[in-house]
């Protein structure tokens, strides 16, 4: 999965890497989701800090025998808003994760550009390909033929 920090720091390099793989630029969409996710987290944390401060004020008011109903209502409202913000942050986090995990890796500069293996260049070959006197079976077909004997269930 891609590092969001790299995309934040180098969106053009990220998009160029995707273009070398034959894909459209994605950094703008990814960064928009990331910005909204970070804003939701920040807002939720701000509400949590406000709730904590109000809770301390409620405790102080009750120790003094003062009415704290207004503060308690505000805490309840903040609690609900905070839960909504946390839910939204979680949803955006999942959306961002999905966007990042489906993208292929960015190729290094020495990798030829292309959408599939047809653009690859053979640099070296170790040994010679084997020539069989029979038609080799596909490994999937061998496994299916063995069935339970191969430990596949």
mmCIF file of C-alpha atoms in Angstrom:
data_model
loop_
_atom_site.group_PDB
_atom_site.id
_atom_site.type_symbol
_atom_site.label_atom_id
_atom_site.label_comp_id
_atom_site.label_asym_id
_atom_site.label_seq_id
_atom_site.Cartn_x
_atom_site.Cartn_y
_atom_site.Cartn_z
ATOM 1 C CA UNK A 1 0.000 0.000 0.000
ATOM 2 C CA UNK A 2 1.230 3.493 -0.784
ATOM 3 C CA UNK A 3 2.526 5.888 1.854
ATOM 4 C CA UNK A 4 0.152 8.851 2.169
ATOM 5 C CA UNK A 5 3.022 11.027 3.399
ATOM 6 C CA UNK A 6 4.869 10.469 0.102
ATOM 7 C CA UNK A 7 1.732 11.427 -1.830
ATOM 8 C CA UNK A 8 1.310 14.576 0.292
ATOM 9 C CA UNK A 9 4.960 15.535 -0.205
ATOM 10 C CA UNK A 10 5.272 14.564 -3.900
ATOM 11 C CA UNK A 11 1.891 14.383 -5.632
ATOM 12 C CA UNK A 12 3.419 15.075 -9.063
ATOM 13 C CA UNK A 13 5.965 12.258 -8.710
ATOM 14 C CA UNK A 14 3.187 9.917 -7.596
ATOM 15 C CA UNK A 15 1.007 10.811 -10.586
ATOM 16 C CA UNK A 16 3.956 10.455 -12.995
ATOM 17 C CA UNK A 17 4.621 6.991 -11.609
ATOM 18 C CA UNK A 18 0.989 6.015 -12.168
ATOM 19 C CA UNK A 19 1.118 7.411 -15.702
ATOM 20 C CA UNK A 20 4.140 5.210 -16.406
ATOM 21 C CA UNK A 21 1.896 2.272 -15.465
ATOM 22 C CA UNK A 22 -0.790 3.509 -17.872
ATOM 23 C CA UNK A 23 -3.081 4.876 -15.149
ATOM 24 C CA UNK A 24 -4.726 8.253 -14.732
ATOM 25 C CA UNK A 25 -3.422 10.659 -12.064
ATOM 26 C CA UNK A 26 -4.972 9.932 -8.647
ATOM 27 C CA UNK A 27 -3.219 12.244 -6.193
ATOM 28 C CA UNK A 28 -5.905 14.969 -6.227
ATOM 29 C CA UNK A 29 -8.663 12.533 -5.237
ATOM 30 C CA UNK A 30 -6.490 10.777 -2.651
ATOM 31 C CA UNK A 31 -5.372 14.059 -1.095
ATOM 32 C CA UNK A 32 -8.970 15.334 -0.961
ATOM 33 C CA UNK A 33 -10.106 12.255 0.984
ATOM 34 C CA UNK A 34 -7.021 12.545 3.211
ATOM 35 C CA UNK A 35 -7.726 16.249 3.889
ATOM 36 C CA UNK A 36 -11.353 15.524 4.833
ATOM 37 C CA UNK A 37 -10.264 12.574 7.034
ATOM 38 C CA UNK A 38 -7.701 14.698 8.864
ATOM 39 C CA UNK A 39 -10.252 17.499 9.337
ATOM 40 C CA UNK A 40 -12.794 15.048 10.795
ATOM 41 C CA UNK A 41 -10.174 13.657 13.194
ATOM 42 C CA UNK A 42 -9.101 17.146 14.257
ATOM 43 C CA UNK A 43 -12.688 18.279 14.796
ATOM 44 C CA UNK A 44 -13.476 15.150 16.815
ATOM 45 C CA UNK A 45 -10.390 15.638 18.985
ATOM 46 C CA UNK A 46 -11.352 19.284 19.538
ATOM 47 C CA UNK A 47 -14.803 18.227 20.720
ATOM 48 C CA UNK A 48 -13.241 15.675 23.047
ATOM 49 C CA UNK A 49 -10.994 18.346 24.580
ATOM 50 C CA UNK A 50 -13.988 20.675 24.996
ATOM 51 C CA UNK A 51 -16.008 17.880 26.651
ATOM 52 C CA UNK A 52 -13.158 17.191 29.059
ATOM 53 C CA UNK A 53 -12.917 20.877 30.012
ATOM 54 C CA UNK A 54 -16.692 21.101 30.490
ATOM 55 C CA UNK A 55 -16.680 17.964 32.627
ATOM 56 C CA UNK A 56 -14.135 19.575 34.919
ATOM 57 C CA UNK A 57 -16.313 22.699 35.105
ATOM 58 C CA UNK A 58 -19.322 20.536 35.966
ATOM 59 C CA UNK A 59 -17.388 18.892 38.788
ATOM 60 C CA UNK A 60 -16.293 22.279 40.118
ATOM 61 C CA UNK A 61 -19.840 23.657 39.880
ATOM 62 C CA UNK A 62 -21.295 20.672 41.724
ATOM 63 C CA UNK A 63 -18.689 20.959 44.476
ATOM 64 C CA UNK A 64 -19.758 24.567 44.945
ATOM 65 C CA UNK A 65 -23.439 23.564 44.889
ATOM 66 C CA UNK A 66 -24.135 25.468 41.669
ATOM 67 C CA UNK A 67 -26.473 24.415 38.857
ATOM 68 C CA UNK A 68 -24.605 22.549 36.088
ATOM 69 C CA UNK A 69 -27.559 21.513 33.896
ATOM 70 C CA UNK A 70 -26.569 23.805 31.009
ATOM 71 C CA UNK A 71 -23.030 22.466 31.007
ATOM 72 C CA UNK A 72 -24.302 18.879 31.152
ATOM 73 C CA UNK A 73 -26.557 19.464 28.128
ATOM 74 C CA UNK A 74 -23.624 20.909 26.207
ATOM 75 C CA UNK A 75 -21.492 17.868 27.114
ATOM 76 C CA UNK A 76 -24.256 15.541 25.870
ATOM 77 C CA UNK A 77 -24.515 17.467 22.596
ATOM 78 C CA UNK A 78 -20.743 17.418 22.157
ATOM 79 C CA UNK A 79 -20.645 13.691 22.877
ATOM 80 C CA UNK A 80 -23.134 12.987 20.087
ATOM 81 C CA UNK A 81 -21.297 15.283 17.671
ATOM 82 C CA UNK A 82 -17.998 13.661 18.569
ATOM 83 C CA UNK A 83 -19.387 10.181 17.849
ATOM 84 C CA UNK A 84 -20.660 11.407 14.479
ATOM 85 C CA UNK A 85 -17.247 12.912 13.709
ATOM 86 C CA UNK A 86 -15.453 9.713 14.714
ATOM 87 C CA UNK A 87 -17.778 7.680 12.482
ATOM 88 C CA UNK A 88 -17.091 10.003 9.557
ATOM 89 C CA UNK A 89 -13.330 9.855 10.182
ATOM 90 C CA UNK A 90 -13.499 6.047 10.235
ATOM 91 C CA UNK A 91 -15.491 5.995 6.976
ATOM 92 C CA UNK A 92 -12.993 8.329 5.301
ATOM 93 C CA UNK A 93 -10.091 6.252 6.625
ATOM 94 C CA UNK A 94 -11.601 3.140 5.029
ATOM 95 C CA UNK A 95 -12.177 5.027 1.769
ATOM 96 C CA UNK A 96 -8.572 6.249 1.752
ATOM 97 C CA UNK A 97 -7.256 2.755 2.508
ATOM 98 C CA UNK A 98 -9.294 1.338 -0.371
ATOM 99 C CA UNK A 99 -8.022 4.011 -2.767
ATOM 100 C CA UNK A 100 -4.416 3.281 -1.805
ATOM 101 C CA UNK A 101 -4.524 -0.509 -1.678
ATOM 102 C CA UNK A 102 -5.918 -1.043 -5.181
ATOM 103 C CA UNK A 103 -3.218 1.002 -6.917
ATOM 104 C CA UNK A 104 -0.151 -0.799 -8.249
ATOM 105 C CA UNK A 105 3.316 0.067 -7.015
ATOM 106 C CA UNK A 106 5.114 2.983 -8.594
ATOM 107 C CA UNK A 107 7.939 1.686 -10.802
ATOM 108 C CA UNK A 108 11.493 2.822 -10.203
ATOM 109 C CA UNK A 109 13.185 4.969 -12.847
ATOM 110 C CA UNK A 110 15.051 2.023 -14.381
ATOM 111 C CA UNK A 111 11.827 0.101 -15.102
ATOM 112 C CA UNK A 112 10.509 0.579 -18.655
ATOM 113 C CA UNK A 113 7.134 2.292 -18.930
ATOM 114 C CA UNK A 114 4.211 0.042 -19.834
ATOM 115 C CA UNK A 115 0.847 -1.247 -18.753
ATOM 116 C CA UNK A 116 1.855 -4.932 -18.597
ATOM 117 C CA UNK A 117 4.770 -7.349 -18.921
ATOM 118 C CA UNK A 118 5.048 -6.781 -22.704
ATOM 119 C CA UNK A 119 7.075 -3.621 -21.997
ATOM 120 C CA UNK A 120 9.646 -5.513 -19.914
ATOM 121 C CA UNK A 121 13.225 -5.778 -21.087
ATOM 122 C CA UNK A 122 15.239 -8.936 -20.393
ATOM 123 C CA UNK A 123 18.453 -7.888 -18.675
ATOM 124 C CA UNK A 124 19.972 -11.323 -18.077
ATOM 125 C CA UNK A 125 19.038 -14.987 -18.140
ATOM 126 C CA UNK A 126 20.300 -17.618 -15.729
ATOM 127 C CA UNK A 127 20.561 -21.077 -17.248
ATOM 128 C CA UNK A 128 18.512 -22.401 -20.162
ATOM 129 C CA UNK A 129 14.797 -23.150 -20.233
ATOM 130 C CA UNK A 130 14.084 -26.853 -19.818
ATOM 131 C CA UNK A 131 12.742 -28.836 -22.748
ATOM 132 C CA UNK A 132 10.407 -31.606 -21.688
ATOM 133 C CA UNK A 133 9.578 -34.657 -23.807
ATOM 134 C CA UNK A 134 5.959 -34.253 -22.683
ATOM 135 C CA UNK A 135 3.470 -31.412 -22.268
ATOM 136 C CA UNK A 136 3.930 -30.105 -18.686
ATOM 137 C CA UNK A 137 0.737 -29.751 -16.649
ATOM 138 C CA UNK A 138 -0.307 -26.491 -15.084
ATOM 139 C CA UNK A 139 0.270 -26.463 -11.312
ATOM 140 C CA UNK A 140 -3.384 -25.615 -10.704
ATOM 141 C CA UNK A 141 -4.510 -28.631 -12.740
ATOM 142 C CA UNK A 142 -2.120 -30.905 -10.814
ATOM 143 C CA UNK A 143 -3.489 -29.614 -7.485
ATOM 144 C CA UNK A 144 -7.086 -30.084 -8.579
ATOM 145 C CA UNK A 145 -6.346 -33.604 -9.807
ATOM 146 C CA UNK A 146 -4.802 -34.511 -6.452
ATOM 147 C CA UNK A 147 -7.742 -33.045 -4.537
ATOM 148 C CA UNK A 148 -7.748 -34.168 -0.886
ATOM 149 C CA UNK A 149 -4.508 -36.085 -1.344
ATOM 150 C CA UNK A 150 -2.717 -32.727 -1.690
ATOM 151 C CA UNK A 151 -4.270 -31.413 1.528
ATOM 152 C CA UNK A 152 -6.663 -29.111 -0.366
ATOM 153 C CA UNK A 153 -10.145 -28.983 1.019
#
